Tab-separated table of C-alpha atoms in Angstrom:
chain	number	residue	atom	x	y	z
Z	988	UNK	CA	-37.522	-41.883	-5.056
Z	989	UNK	CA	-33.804	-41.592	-5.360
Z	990	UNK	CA	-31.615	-41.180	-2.113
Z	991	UNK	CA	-27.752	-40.655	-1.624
Z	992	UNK	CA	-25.755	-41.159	1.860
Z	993	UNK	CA	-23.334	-38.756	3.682
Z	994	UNK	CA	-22.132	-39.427	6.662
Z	995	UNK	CA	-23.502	-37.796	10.062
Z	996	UNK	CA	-22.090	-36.881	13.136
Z	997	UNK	CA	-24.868	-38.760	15.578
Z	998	UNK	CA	-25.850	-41.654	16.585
Z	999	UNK	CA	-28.944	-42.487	14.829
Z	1000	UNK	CA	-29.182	-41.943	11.024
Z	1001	UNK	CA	-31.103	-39.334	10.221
Z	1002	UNK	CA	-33.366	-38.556	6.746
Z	1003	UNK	CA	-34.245	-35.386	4.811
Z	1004	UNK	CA	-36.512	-34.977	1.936
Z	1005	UNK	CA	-35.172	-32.674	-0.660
Z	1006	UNK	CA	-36.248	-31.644	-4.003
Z	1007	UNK	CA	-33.954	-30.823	-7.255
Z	1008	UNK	CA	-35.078	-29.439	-10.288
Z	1009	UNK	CA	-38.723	-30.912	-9.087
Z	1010	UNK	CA	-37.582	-34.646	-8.553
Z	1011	UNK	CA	-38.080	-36.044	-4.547
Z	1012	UNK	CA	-34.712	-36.549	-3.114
Z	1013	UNK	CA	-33.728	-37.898	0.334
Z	1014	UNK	CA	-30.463	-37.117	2.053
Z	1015	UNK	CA	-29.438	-39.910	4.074
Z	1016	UNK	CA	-27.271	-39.094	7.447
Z	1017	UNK	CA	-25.562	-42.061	8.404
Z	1018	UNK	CA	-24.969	-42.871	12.497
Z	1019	UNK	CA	-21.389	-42.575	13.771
Z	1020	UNK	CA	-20.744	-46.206	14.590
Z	1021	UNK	CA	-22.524	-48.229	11.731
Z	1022	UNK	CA	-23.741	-51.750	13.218
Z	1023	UNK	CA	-25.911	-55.094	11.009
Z	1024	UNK	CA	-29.142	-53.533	13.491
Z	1025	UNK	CA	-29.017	-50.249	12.610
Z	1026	UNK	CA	-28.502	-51.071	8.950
Z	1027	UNK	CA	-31.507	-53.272	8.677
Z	1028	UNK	CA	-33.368	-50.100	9.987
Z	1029	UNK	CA	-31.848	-47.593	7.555
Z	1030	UNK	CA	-32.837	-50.291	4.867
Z	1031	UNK	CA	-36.344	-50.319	6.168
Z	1032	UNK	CA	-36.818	-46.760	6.408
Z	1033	UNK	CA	-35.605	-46.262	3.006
Z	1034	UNK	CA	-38.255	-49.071	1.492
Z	1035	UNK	CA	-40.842	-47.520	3.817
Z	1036	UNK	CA	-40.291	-43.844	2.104
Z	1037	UNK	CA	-40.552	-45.188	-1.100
Z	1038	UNK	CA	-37.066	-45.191	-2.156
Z	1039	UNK	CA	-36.134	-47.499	-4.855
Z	1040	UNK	CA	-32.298	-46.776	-6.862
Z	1041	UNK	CA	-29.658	-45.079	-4.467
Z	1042	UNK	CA	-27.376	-42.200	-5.872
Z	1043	UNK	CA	-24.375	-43.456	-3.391
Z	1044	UNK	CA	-23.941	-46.187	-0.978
Z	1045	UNK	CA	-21.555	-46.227	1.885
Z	1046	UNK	CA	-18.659	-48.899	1.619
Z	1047	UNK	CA	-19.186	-50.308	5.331
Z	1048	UNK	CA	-22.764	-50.977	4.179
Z	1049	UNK	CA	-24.419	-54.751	3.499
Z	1050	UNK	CA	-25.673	-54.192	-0.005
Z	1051	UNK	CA	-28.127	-57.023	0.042
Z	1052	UNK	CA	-29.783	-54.512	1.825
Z	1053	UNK	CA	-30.085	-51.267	-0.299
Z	1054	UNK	CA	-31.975	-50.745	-3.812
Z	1055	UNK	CA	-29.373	-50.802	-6.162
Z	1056	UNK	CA	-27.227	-47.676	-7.412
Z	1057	UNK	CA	-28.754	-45.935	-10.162
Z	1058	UNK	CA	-26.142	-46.437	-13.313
Z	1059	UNK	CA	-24.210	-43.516	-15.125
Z	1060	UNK	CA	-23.342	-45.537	-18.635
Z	1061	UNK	CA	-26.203	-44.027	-20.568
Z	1062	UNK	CA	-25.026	-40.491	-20.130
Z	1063	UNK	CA	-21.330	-41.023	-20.895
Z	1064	UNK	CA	-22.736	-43.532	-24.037
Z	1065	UNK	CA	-24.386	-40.043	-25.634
Z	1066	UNK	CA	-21.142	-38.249	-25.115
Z	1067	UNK	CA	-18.757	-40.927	-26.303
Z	1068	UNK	CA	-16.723	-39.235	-29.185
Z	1069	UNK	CA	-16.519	-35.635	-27.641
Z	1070	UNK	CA	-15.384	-38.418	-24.127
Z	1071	UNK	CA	-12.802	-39.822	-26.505
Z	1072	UNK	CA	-11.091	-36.099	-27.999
Z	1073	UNK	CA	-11.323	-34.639	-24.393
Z	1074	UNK	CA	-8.919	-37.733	-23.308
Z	1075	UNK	CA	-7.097	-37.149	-26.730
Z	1076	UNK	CA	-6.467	-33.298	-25.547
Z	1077	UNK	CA	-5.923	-34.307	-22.091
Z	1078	UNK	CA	-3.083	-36.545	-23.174
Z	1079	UNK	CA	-1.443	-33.924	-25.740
Z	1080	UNK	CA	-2.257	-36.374	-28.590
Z	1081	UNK	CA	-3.496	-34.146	-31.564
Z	1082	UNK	CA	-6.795	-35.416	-32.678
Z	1083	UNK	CA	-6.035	-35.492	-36.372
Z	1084	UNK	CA	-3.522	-37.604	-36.046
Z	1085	UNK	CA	-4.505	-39.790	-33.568
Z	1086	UNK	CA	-6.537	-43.578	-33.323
Z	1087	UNK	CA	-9.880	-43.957	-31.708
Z	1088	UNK	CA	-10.622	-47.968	-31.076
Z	1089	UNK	CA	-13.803	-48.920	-31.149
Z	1090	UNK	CA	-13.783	-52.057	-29.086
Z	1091	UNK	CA	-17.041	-55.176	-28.810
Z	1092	UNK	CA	-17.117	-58.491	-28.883
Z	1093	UNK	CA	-18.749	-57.992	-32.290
Z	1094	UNK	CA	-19.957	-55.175	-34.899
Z	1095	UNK	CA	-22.805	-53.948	-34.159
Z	1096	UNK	CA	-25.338	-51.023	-35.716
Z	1097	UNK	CA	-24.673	-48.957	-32.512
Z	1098	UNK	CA	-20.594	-48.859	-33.785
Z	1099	UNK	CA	-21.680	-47.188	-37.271
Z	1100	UNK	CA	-23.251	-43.637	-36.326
Z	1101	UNK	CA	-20.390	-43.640	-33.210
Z	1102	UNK	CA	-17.700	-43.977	-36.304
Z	1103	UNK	CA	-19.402	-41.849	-38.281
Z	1104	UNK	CA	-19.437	-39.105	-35.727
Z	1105	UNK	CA	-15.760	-39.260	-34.935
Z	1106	UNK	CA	-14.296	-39.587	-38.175
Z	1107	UNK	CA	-14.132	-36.135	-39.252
Z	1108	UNK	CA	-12.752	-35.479	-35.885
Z	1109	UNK	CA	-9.841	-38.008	-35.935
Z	1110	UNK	CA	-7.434	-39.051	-37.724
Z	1111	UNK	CA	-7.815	-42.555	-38.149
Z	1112	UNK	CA	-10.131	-45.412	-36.471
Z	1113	UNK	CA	-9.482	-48.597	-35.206
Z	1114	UNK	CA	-12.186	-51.708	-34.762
Z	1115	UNK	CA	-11.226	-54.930	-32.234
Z	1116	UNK	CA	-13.725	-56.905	-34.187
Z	1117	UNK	CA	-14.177	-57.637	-38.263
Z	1118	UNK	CA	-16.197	-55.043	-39.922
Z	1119	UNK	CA	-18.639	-55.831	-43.125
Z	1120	UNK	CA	-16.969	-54.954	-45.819
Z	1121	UNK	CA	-19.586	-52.533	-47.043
Z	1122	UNK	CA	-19.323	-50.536	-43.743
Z	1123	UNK	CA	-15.793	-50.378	-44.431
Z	1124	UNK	CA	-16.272	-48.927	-48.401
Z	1125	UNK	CA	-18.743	-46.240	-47.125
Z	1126	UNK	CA	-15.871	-45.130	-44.699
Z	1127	UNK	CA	-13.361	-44.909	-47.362
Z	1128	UNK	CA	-15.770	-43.236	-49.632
Z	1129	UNK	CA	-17.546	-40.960	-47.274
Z	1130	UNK	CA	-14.258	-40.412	-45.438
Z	1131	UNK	CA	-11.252	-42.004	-47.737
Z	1132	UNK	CA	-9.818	-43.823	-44.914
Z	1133	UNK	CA	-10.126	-47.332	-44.593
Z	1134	UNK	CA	-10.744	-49.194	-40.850
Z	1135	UNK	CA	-7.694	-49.714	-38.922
Z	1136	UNK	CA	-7.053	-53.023	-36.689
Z	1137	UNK	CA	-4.467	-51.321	-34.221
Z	1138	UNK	CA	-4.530	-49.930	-30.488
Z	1139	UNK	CA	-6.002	-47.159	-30.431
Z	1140	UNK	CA	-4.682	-43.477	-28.122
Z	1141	UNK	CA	-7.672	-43.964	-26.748
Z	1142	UNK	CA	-10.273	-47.016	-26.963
Z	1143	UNK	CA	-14.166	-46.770	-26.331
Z	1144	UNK	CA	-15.087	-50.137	-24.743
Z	1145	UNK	CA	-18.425	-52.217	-24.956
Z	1146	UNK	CA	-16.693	-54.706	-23.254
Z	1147	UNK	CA	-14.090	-55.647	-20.926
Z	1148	UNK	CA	-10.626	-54.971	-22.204
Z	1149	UNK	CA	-7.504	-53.713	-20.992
Z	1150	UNK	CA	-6.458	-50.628	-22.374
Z	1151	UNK	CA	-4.218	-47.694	-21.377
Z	1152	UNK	CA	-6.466	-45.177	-22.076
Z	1153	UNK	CA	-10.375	-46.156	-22.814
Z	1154	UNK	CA	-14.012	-44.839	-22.063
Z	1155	UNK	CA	-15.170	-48.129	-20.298
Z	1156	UNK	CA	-18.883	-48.052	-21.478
Z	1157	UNK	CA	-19.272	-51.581	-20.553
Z	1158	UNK	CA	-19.513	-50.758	-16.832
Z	1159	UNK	CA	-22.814	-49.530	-15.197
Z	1160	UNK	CA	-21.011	-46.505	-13.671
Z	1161	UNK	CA	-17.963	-45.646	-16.000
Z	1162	UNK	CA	-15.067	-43.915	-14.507
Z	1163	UNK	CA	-13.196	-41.833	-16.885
Z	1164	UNK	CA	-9.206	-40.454	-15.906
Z	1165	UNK	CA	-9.818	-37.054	-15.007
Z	1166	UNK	CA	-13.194	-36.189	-16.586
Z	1167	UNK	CA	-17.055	-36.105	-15.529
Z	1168	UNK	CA	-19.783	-34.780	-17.179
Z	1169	UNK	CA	-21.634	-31.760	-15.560
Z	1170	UNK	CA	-24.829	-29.286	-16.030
Z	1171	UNK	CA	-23.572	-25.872	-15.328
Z	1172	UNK	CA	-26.281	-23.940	-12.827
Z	1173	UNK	CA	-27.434	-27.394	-11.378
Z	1174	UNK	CA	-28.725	-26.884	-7.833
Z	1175	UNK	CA	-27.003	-30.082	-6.572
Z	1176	UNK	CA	-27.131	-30.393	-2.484
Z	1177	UNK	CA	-23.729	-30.709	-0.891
Z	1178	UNK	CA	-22.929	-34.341	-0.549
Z	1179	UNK	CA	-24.716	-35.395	-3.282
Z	1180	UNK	CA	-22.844	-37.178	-5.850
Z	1181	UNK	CA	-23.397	-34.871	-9.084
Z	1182	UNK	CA	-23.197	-37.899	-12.271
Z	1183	UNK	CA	-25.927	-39.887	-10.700
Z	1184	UNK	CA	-28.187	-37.138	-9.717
Z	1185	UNK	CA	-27.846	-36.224	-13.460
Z	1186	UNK	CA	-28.478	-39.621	-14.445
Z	1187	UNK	CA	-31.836	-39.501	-12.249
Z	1188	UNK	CA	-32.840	-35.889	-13.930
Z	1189	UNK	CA	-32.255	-37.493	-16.996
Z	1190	UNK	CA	-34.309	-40.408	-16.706
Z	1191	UNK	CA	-37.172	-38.985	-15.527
Z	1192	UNK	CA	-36.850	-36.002	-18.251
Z	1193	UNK	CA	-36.133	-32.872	-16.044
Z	1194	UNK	CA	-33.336	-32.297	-17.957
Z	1195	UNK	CA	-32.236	-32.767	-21.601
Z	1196	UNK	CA	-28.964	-34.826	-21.117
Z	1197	UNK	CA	-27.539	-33.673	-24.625
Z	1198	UNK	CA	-26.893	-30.220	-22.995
Z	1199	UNK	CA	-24.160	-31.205	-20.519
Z	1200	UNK	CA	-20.825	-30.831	-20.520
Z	1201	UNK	CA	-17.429	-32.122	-20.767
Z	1202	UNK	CA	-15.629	-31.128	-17.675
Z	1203	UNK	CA	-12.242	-31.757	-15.725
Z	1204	UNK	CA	-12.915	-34.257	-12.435
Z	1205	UNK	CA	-11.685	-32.360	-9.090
Z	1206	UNK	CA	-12.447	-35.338	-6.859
């Protein structure tokens, strides 16, 4: 089971099963004045009800304690070239004339349908690492543009790497300047963070996660 924490206006935590979209969910109502005793019993009451990867965690919180957070990178992965011309619009850079960077430690076959996808929808791309030179004559022959070794307006990351503007899809839980992705229509309880409940629907197949969308972050 999945769970997610808000805080609560008592003294003693409090727990409420929910249900989304047919998947068990338990809303977790932190106490007002959060001490190590009251978090081993929140810990144990969460193990007892079967809960195993958390949606959110509060910061005050000993995580040695808690399942871990369930991880967002998958989702954002699927979406990474319509990610990368969102922050290209968002920025006012025109997409057919701008750089995508493709950044790794090394090529790998994951980087060719990725380039493949956004090169009809930019103008030029850029790779951090060598590429084979037969992946680079089927882009110039397929595309007639040769790879680029160049910062990019915006960089999709596999690793670590400081860039102005990136998709950081070597993170478990990407955070993206001013986007999230979203399922219009989603019942999601107040409180509950919205990426990671997708994530969850996702993973357990209650929803297809090629159908959401691109949207602007309000948080």
């Amino acid at each position: 089971m999945y769970a997610y924490f808000v805080p609560g206006s008592h003294y003693r935590a409090r727990f409420l099963q929910q249900s989304v979209l047919g998947m068990p969910l338990l809303r977790a109502e932190l106490p007002l004045h959060s001490t190590s005793r009251k978090q081993r019993r929140i810990a144990k009451k969460l193990t007892g009800l079967g809960v195993h990867r958390l949606l959110s965690a509060p910061q005050d919180f000993d995580f040695a304690l808690l399942p871990p957070l369930n991880e967002t990178r998958f989702l954002w992965k699927l979406h990474a070239a319509a990610v990368a011309l969102a922050l290209l619009e968002q920025n006012q850079h025109a997409p057919h004339r701008s750089i995508v960077e493709l950044v790794d430690s090394r090529f790998t076959p994951g980087l060719q349908p990725l380039a493949q996808e956004l090169l009809p929808l930019v103008g030029h791309l850029s790779f951090s690492m060598p590429v084979p030179e037969d992946f680079s004559w089927a882009l110039q022959r397929e595309f007639g543009v040769a790879p680029l070794s160049c910062p990019g307006h915006v960089s999709i990351c596999f690793v670590p790497a400081e860039r102005k503007l990136a998709l950081p899809l070597w993170m478990e839980r990407p955070a993206v300047p001013g986007l999230t992705l979203s399922l219009p229509g989603l019942p999601t309880p107040n409180g509950c963070p919205e990426l990671p409940l997708l994530a969850a629907l996702a993973q357990q197949g209650r929803i297809d996660p090629k159908q959401l969308q691109i949207s602007p972050d309000s948080t």
